[in-house]
mmCIF file of C-alpha atoms and ligand atoms in Angstrom:
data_model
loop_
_atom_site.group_PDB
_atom_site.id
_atom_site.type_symbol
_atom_site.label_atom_id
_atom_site.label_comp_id
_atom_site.label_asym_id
_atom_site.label_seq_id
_atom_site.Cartn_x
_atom_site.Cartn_y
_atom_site.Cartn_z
ATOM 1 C CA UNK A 658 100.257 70.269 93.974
ATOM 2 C CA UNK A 659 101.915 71.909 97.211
ATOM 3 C CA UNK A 660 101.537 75.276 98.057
ATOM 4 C CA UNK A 661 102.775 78.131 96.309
ATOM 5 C CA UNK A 662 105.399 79.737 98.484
ATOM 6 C CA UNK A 663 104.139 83.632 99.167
ATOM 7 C CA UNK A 664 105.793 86.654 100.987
ATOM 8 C CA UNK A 665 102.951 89.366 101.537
ATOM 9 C CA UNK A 666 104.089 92.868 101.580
ATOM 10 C CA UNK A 667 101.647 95.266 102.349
ATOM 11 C CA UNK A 668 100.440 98.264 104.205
ATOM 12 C CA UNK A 669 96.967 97.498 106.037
ATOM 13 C CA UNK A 670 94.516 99.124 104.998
ATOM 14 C CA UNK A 671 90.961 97.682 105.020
ATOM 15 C CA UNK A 672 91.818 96.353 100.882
ATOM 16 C CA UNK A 673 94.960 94.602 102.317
ATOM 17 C CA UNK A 674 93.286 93.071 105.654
ATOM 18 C CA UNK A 675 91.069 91.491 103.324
ATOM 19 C CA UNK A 676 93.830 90.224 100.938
ATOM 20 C CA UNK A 677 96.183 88.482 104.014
ATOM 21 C CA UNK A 678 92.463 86.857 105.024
ATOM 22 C CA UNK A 679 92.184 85.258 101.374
ATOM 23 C CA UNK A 680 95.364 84.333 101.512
ATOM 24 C CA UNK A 681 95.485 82.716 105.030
ATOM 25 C CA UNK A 682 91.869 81.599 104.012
ATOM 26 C CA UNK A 683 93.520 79.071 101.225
ATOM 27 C CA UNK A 684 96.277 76.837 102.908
ATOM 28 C CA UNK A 685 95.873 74.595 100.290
ATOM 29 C CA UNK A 686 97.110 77.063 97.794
ATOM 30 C CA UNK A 687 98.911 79.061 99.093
ATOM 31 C CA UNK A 688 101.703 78.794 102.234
ATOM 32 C CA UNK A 689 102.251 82.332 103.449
ATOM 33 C CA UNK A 690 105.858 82.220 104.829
ATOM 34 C CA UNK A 691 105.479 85.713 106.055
ATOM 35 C CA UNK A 692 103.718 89.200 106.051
ATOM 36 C CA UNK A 693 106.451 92.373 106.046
ATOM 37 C CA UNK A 694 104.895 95.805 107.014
ATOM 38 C CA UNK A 695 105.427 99.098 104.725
ATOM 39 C CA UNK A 696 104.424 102.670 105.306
ATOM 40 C CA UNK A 697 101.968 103.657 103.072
ATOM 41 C CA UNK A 698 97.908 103.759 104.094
ATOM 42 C CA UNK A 699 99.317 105.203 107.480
ATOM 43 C CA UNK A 700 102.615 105.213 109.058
ATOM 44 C CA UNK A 701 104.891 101.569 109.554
ATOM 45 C CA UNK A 702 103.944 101.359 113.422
ATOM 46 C CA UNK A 703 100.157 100.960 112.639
ATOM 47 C CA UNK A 704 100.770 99.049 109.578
ATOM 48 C CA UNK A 705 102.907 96.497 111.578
ATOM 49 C CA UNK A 706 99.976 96.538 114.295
ATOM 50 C CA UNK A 707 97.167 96.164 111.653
ATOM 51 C CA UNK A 708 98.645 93.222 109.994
ATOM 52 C CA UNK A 709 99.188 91.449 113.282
ATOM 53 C CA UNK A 710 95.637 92.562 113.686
ATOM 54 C CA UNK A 711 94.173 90.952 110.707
ATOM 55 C CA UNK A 712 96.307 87.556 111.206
ATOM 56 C CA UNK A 713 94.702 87.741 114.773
ATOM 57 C CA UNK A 714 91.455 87.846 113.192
ATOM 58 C CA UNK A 715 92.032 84.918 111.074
ATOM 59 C CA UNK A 716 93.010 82.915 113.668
ATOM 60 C CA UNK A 717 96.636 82.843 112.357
ATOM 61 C CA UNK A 718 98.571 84.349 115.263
ATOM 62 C CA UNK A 719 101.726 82.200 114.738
ATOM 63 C CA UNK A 720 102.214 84.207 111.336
ATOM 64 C CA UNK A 721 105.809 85.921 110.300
ATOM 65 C CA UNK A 722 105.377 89.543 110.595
ATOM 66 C CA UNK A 723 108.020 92.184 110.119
ATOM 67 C CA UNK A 724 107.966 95.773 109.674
ATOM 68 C CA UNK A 725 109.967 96.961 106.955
ATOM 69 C CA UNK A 726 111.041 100.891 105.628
ATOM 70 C CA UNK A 727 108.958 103.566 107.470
ATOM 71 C CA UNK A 728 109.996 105.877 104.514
ATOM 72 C CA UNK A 729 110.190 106.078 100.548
ATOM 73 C CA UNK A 730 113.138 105.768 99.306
ATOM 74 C CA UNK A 731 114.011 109.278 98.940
ATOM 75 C CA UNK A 732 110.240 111.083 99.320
ATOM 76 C CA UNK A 733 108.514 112.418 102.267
ATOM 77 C CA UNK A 734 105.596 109.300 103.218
ATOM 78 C CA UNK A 735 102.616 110.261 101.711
ATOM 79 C CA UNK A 736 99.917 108.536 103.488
ATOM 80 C CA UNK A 737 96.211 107.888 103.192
ATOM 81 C CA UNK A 738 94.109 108.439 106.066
ATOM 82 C CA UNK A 739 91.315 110.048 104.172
ATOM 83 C CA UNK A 740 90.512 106.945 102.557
ATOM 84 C CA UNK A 741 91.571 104.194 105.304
ATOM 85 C CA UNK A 742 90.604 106.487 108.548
ATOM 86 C CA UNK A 743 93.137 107.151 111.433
ATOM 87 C CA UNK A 744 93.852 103.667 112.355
ATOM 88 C CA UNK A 745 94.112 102.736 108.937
ATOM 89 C CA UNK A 746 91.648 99.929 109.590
ATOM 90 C CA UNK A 747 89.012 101.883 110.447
ATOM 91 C CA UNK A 748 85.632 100.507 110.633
ATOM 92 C CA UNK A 749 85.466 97.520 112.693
ATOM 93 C CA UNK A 750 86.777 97.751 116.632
ATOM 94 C CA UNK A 751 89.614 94.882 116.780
ATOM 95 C CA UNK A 752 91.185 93.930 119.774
ATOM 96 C CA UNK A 753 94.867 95.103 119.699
ATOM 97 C CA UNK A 754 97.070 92.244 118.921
ATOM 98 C CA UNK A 755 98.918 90.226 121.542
ATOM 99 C CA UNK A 756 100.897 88.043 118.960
ATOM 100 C CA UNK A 757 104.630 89.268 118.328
ATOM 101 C CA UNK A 758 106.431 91.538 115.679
ATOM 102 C CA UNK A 759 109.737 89.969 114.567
ATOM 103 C CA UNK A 760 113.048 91.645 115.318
ATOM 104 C CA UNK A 761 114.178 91.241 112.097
ATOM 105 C CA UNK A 762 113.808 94.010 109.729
ATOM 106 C CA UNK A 763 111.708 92.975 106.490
ATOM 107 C CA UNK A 764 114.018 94.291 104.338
ATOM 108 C CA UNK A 765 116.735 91.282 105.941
ATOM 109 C CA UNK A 766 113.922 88.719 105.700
ATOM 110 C CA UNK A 767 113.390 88.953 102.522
ATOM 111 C CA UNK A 768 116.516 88.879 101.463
ATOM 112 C CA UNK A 769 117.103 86.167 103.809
ATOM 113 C CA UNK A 770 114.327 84.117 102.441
ATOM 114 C CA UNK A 771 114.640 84.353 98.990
ATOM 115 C CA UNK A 772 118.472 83.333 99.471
ATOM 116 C CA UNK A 773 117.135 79.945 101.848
ATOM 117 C CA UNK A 774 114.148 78.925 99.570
ATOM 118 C CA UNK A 775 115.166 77.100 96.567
ATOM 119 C CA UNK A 776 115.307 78.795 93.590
ATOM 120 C CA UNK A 777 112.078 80.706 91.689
ATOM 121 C CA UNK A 778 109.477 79.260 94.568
ATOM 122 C CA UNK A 779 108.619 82.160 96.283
ATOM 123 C CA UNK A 780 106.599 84.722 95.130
ATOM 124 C CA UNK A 781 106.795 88.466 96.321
ATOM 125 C CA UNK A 782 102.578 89.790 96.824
ATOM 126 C CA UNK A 783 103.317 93.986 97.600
ATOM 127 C CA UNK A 784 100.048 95.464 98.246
ATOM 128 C CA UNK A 785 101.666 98.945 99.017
ATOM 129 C CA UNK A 786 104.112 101.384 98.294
ATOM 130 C CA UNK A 787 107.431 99.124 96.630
ATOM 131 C CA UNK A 788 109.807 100.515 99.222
ATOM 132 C CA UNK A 789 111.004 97.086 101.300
ATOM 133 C CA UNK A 790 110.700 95.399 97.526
ATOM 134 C CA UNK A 791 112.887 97.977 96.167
ATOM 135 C CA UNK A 792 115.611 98.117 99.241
ATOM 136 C CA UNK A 793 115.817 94.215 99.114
ATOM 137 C CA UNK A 794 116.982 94.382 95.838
ATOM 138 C CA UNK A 795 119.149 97.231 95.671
ATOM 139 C CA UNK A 796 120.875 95.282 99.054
ATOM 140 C CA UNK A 797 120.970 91.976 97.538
ATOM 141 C CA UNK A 798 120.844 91.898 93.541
ATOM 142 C CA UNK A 799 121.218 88.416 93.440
ATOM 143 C CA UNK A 800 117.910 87.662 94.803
ATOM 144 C CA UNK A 801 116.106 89.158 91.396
ATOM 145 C CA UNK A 802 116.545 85.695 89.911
ATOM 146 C CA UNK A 803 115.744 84.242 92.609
ATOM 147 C CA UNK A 804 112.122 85.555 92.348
ATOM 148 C CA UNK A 805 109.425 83.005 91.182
ATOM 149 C CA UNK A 806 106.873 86.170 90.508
ATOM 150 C CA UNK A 807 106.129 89.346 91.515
ATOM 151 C CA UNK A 808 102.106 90.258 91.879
ATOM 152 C CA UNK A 809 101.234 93.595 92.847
ATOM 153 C CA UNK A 810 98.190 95.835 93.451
ATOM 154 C CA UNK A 811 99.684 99.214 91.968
ATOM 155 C CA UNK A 812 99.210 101.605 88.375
ATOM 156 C CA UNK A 813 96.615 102.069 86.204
ATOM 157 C CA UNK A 814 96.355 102.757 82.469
ATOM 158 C CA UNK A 815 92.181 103.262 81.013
ATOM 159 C CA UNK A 816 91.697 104.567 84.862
ATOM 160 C CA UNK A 817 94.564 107.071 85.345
ATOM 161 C CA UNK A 818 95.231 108.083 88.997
ATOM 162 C CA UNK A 819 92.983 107.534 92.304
ATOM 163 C CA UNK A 820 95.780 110.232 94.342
ATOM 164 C CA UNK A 821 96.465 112.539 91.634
ATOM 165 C CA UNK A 822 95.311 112.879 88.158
ATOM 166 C CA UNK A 823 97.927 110.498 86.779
ATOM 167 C CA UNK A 824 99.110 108.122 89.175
ATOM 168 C CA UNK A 825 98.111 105.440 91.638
ATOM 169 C CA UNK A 826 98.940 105.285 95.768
ATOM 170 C CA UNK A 827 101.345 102.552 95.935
ATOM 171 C CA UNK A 828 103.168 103.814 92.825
ATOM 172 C CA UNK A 829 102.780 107.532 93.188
ATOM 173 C CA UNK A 830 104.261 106.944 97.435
ATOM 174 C CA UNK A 831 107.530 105.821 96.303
ATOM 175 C CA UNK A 832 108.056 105.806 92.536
ATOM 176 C CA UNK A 833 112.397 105.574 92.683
ATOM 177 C CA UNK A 834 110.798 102.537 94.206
ATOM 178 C CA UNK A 835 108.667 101.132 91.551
ATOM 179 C CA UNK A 836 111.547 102.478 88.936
ATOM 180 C CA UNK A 837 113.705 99.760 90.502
ATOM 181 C CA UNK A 838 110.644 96.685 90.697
ATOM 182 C CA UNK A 839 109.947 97.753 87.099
ATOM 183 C CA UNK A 840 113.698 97.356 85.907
ATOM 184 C CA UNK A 841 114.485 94.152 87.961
ATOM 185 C CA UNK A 842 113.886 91.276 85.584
ATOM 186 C CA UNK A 843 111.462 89.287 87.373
ATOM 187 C CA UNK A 844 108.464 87.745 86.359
ATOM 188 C CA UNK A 845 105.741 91.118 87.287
ATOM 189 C CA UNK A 846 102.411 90.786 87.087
ATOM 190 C CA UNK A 847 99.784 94.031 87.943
ATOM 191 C CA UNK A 848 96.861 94.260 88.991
ATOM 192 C CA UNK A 849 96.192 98.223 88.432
ATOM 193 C CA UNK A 850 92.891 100.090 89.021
ATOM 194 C CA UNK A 851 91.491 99.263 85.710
ATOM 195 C CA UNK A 852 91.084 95.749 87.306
ATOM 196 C CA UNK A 853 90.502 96.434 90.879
ATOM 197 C CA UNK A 854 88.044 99.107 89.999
ATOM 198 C CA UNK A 855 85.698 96.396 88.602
ATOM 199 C CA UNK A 856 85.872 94.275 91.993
ATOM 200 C CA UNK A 857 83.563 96.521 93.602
ATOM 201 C CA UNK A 858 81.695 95.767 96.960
ATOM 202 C CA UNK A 859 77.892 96.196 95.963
ATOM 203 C CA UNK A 860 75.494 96.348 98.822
ATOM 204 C CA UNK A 861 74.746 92.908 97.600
ATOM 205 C CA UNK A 862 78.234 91.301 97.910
ATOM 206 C CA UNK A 863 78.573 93.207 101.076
ATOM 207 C CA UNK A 864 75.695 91.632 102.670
ATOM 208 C CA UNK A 865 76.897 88.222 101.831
ATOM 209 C CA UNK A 866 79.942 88.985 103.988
ATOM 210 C CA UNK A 867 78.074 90.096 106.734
ATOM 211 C CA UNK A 868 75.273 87.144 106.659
ATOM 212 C CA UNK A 869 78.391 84.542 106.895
ATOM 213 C CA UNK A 870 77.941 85.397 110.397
ATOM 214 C CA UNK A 871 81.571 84.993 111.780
ATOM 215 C CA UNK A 872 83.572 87.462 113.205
ATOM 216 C CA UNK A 873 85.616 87.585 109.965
ATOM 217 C CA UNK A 874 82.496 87.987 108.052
ATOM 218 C CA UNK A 875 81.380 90.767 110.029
ATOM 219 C CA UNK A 876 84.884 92.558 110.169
ATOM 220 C CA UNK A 877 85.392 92.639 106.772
ATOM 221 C CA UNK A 878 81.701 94.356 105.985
ATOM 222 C CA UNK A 879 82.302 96.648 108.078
ATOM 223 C CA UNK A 880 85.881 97.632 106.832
ATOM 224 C CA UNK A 881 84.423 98.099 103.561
ATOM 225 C CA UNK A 882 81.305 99.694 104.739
ATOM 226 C CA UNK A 883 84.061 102.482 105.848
ATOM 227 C CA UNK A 884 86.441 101.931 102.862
ATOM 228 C CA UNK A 885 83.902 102.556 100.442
ATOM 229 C CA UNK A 886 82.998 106.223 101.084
ATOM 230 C CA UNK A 887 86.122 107.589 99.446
ATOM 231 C CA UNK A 888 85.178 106.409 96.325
ATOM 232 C CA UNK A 889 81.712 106.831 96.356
ATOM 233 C CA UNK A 890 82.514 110.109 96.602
ATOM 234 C CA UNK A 891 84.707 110.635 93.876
ATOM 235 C CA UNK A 892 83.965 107.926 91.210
ATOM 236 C CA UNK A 893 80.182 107.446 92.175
ATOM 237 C CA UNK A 894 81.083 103.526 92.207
ATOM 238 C CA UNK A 895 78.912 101.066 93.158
ATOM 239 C CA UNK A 896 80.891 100.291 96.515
ATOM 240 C CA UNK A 897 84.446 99.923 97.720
ATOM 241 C CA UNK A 898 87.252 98.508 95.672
ATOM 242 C CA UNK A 899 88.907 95.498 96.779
ATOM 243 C CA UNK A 900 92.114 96.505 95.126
ATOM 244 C CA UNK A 901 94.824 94.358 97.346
ATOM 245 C CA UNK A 902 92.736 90.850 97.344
ATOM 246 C CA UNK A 903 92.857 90.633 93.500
ATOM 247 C CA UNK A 904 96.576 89.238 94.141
ATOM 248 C CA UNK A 905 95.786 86.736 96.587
ATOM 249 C CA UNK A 906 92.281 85.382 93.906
ATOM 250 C CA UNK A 907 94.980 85.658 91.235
ATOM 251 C CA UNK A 908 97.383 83.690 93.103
ATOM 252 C CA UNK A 909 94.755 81.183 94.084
ATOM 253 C CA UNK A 910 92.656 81.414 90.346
ATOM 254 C CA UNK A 911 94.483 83.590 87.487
ATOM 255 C CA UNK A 912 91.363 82.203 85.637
ATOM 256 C CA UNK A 913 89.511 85.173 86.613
ATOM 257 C CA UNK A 914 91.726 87.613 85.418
ATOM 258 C CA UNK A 915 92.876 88.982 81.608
ATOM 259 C CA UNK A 916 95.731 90.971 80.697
ATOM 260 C CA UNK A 917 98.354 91.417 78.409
ATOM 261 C CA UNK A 918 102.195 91.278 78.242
ATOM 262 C CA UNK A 919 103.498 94.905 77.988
ATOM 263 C CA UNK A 920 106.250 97.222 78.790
ATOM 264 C CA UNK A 921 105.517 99.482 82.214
ATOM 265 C CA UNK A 922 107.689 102.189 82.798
ATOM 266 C CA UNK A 923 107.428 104.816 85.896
ATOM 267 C CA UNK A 924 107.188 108.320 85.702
ATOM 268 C CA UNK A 925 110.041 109.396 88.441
ATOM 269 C CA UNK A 926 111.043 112.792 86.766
ATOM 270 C CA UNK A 927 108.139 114.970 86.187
ATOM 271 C CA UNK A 928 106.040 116.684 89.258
ATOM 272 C CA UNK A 929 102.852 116.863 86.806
ATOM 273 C CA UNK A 930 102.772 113.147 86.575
ATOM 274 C CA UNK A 931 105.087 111.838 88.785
ATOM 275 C CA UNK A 932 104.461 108.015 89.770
ATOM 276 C CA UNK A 933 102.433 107.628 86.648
ATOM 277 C CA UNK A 934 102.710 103.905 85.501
ATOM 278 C CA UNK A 935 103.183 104.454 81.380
ATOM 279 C CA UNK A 936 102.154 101.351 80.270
ATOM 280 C CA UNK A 937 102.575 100.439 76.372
ATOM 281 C CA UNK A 938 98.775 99.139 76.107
ATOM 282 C CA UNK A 939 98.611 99.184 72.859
ATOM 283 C CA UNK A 940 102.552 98.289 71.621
ATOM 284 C CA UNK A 941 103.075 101.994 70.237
ATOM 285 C CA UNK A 942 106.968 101.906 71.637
ATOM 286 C CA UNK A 943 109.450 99.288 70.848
ATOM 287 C CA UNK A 944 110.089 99.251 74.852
ATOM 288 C CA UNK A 945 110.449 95.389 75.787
ATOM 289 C CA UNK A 946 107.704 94.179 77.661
ATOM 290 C CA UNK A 947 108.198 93.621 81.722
ATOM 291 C CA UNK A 948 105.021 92.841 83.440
ATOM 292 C CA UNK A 949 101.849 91.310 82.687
ATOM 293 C CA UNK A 950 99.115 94.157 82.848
ATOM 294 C CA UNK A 951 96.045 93.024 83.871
ATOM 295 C CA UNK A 952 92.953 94.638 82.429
ATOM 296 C CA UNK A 953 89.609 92.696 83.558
ATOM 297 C CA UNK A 954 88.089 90.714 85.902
ATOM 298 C CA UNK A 955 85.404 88.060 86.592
ATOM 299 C CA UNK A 956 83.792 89.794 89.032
ATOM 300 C CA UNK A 957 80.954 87.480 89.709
ATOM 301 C CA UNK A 958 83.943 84.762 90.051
ATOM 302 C CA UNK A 959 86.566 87.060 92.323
ATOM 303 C CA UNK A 960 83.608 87.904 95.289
ATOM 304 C CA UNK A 961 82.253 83.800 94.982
ATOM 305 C CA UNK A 962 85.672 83.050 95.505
ATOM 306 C CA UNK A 963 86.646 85.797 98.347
ATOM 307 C CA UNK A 964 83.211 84.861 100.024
ATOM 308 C CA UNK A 965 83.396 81.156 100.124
ATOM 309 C CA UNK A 966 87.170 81.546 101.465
ATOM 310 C CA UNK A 967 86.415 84.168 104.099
ATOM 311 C CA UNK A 968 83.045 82.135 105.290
ATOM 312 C CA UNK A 969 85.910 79.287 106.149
ATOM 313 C CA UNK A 970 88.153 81.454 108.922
HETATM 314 O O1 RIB B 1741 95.575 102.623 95.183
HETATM 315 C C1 RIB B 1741 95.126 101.535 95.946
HETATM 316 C C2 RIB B 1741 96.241 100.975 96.762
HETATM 317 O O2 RIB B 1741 96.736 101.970 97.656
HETATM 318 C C3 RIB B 1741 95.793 99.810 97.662
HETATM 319 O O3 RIB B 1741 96.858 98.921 97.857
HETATM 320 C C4 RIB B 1741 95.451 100.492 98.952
HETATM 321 O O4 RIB B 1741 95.571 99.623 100.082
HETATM 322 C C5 RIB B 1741 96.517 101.552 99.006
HETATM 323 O O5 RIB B 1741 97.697 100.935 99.514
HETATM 324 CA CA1 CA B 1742 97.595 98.424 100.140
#
């Protein structure tokens, strides 16, 4: 079977380093035609540095990157430094990168690519705030059935909010931009914090990144040595979690995940819960179902997976 056909959209972020490494880790599986920058962890110029960074690290320097919308939609940026540090890859020290940021905007490329690529074989991976997602779309309609999936890292139903009490980061950033994801008529599929909340980095599963050894190994136990300490601190979890790479292991095994088919709607009107994802869990509305939700993991199976992959950059 060739490749699945990926765009990554994302806002590095230790969680989303170590989702492009998966992904670039698994050429087999999947062929990552580019990587478009959002604000969101920390302003666009350091997420469009970090994820030249991280393909850098993976020995990938001839990857696609763009830098998309350094804004929300229609929101001041809310960003996330107190998890993700200053750099926003705080942790390891990586060399700054010496590969090149396209000209084009990642809004255009998007567009551009989902217009080129035959139809329903490319599949949109945001690991950040919806923003570029939801621009592309409002620009160019036609491309929403042109879509072969969207998987994103963003909401959360059983766990609530990890940036207020209601409502998830990516979501809660831009949630005019979620609104429009939501509403699109693609195939969604989420991976919220009830999921990524289970992939947790134990001491254990951290030292098996560090004793493969490689640079890669290395860099990505100590980015989520750093990472973790946020929620440590406010969950008492058992380590960091690897929110963003659950879409690559999905892409690459959906075996390991469970979910169901519900409706997701976004909270865009109320300051109390504003960017809250109200998903229909339990089929109490007669709103039509637009996503899959996904609501467990195999967790043993997601870190064999990540650590194999990783051990072969
Ligand atoms: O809430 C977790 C999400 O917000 C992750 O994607 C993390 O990288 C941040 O973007
Ligand atoms: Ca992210």
């Amino acid at each position: 079977m060739s490749p699945r056909k990926i765009i990554i959209d994302t806002d590095p972020g230790q969680d989303d380093a170590v989702a492009i490494l998966l992904a670039l880790a698994s050429p087999d599986e999947l062929d990552v035609l580019g990587i478009t920058a959002v604000a969101g962890n920390v302003p666009l110029h350091l997420t469009q540095k970090n994820a030249r960074i991280v393909c850098e690290l993976a020995g990938k320097p001839d990857t696609l990157v763009f830098a998309g919308c350094d804004a929300p939609l229609s929101r001041k940026l809310v960003t996330a430094e107190h998890v993700h540090g200053k750099t926003g890859l705080d942790g390891p020290t990586l060399p700054d990168p010496t590969m090149p940021l396209q000209d084009q905007h990642a809004v255009d490329y998007i567009i551009e690519t989902l217009r080129a690529e035959e139809q329903g074989t490319v599949t949109l991976c945001p690991l950040g705030p919806l923003t570029n997602i939801a621009v592309a779309l409002q620009r160019a309609p036609d491309i929403a059935d042109r879509i072969q999936e969207i998987v994103l890292m963003g909401g959360a139903y059983f766990e609530v909010g990890n940036i207020t009490p209601t409502a998830e980061f990516n979501i809660y950033v831009d949630p005019e931009a979620a609104k429009v994801v939501f509403a699109c008529g693609a195939p969604i599929t989420v991976m919220p914090l009830d999921v990524t909340h289970k992939a947790l980095v134990t001491a254990e599963r951290n030292a098996a990144f560090r004793a493969l050894g490689t640079p890669v190994g290395v860099a990505v136990a100590e980015m989520t040595d750093f990472f973790e300490r946020f929620d440590k601190e406010k969950y008492g979890s058992a380590g960091a979690p690897l929110h963003d790479p659950c879409v690559s292991a999905y892409l690459i095994r959906p075996d390991l995940f469970t979910g169901r088919q519900i409706n997701v709607e976004i909270e865009t009107g109320s300051d109390l819960t504003l960017g809250m994802t109200v998903a229909d869990w339990w089929g109490v509305t007669d709103r039509a179902p637009n996503a899959t939700f996904m609501g467990d993991i195999d967790a043993n199976g997601f870190f064999a997976l990540l650590t194999e992959r990783l051990g072969r950059l």
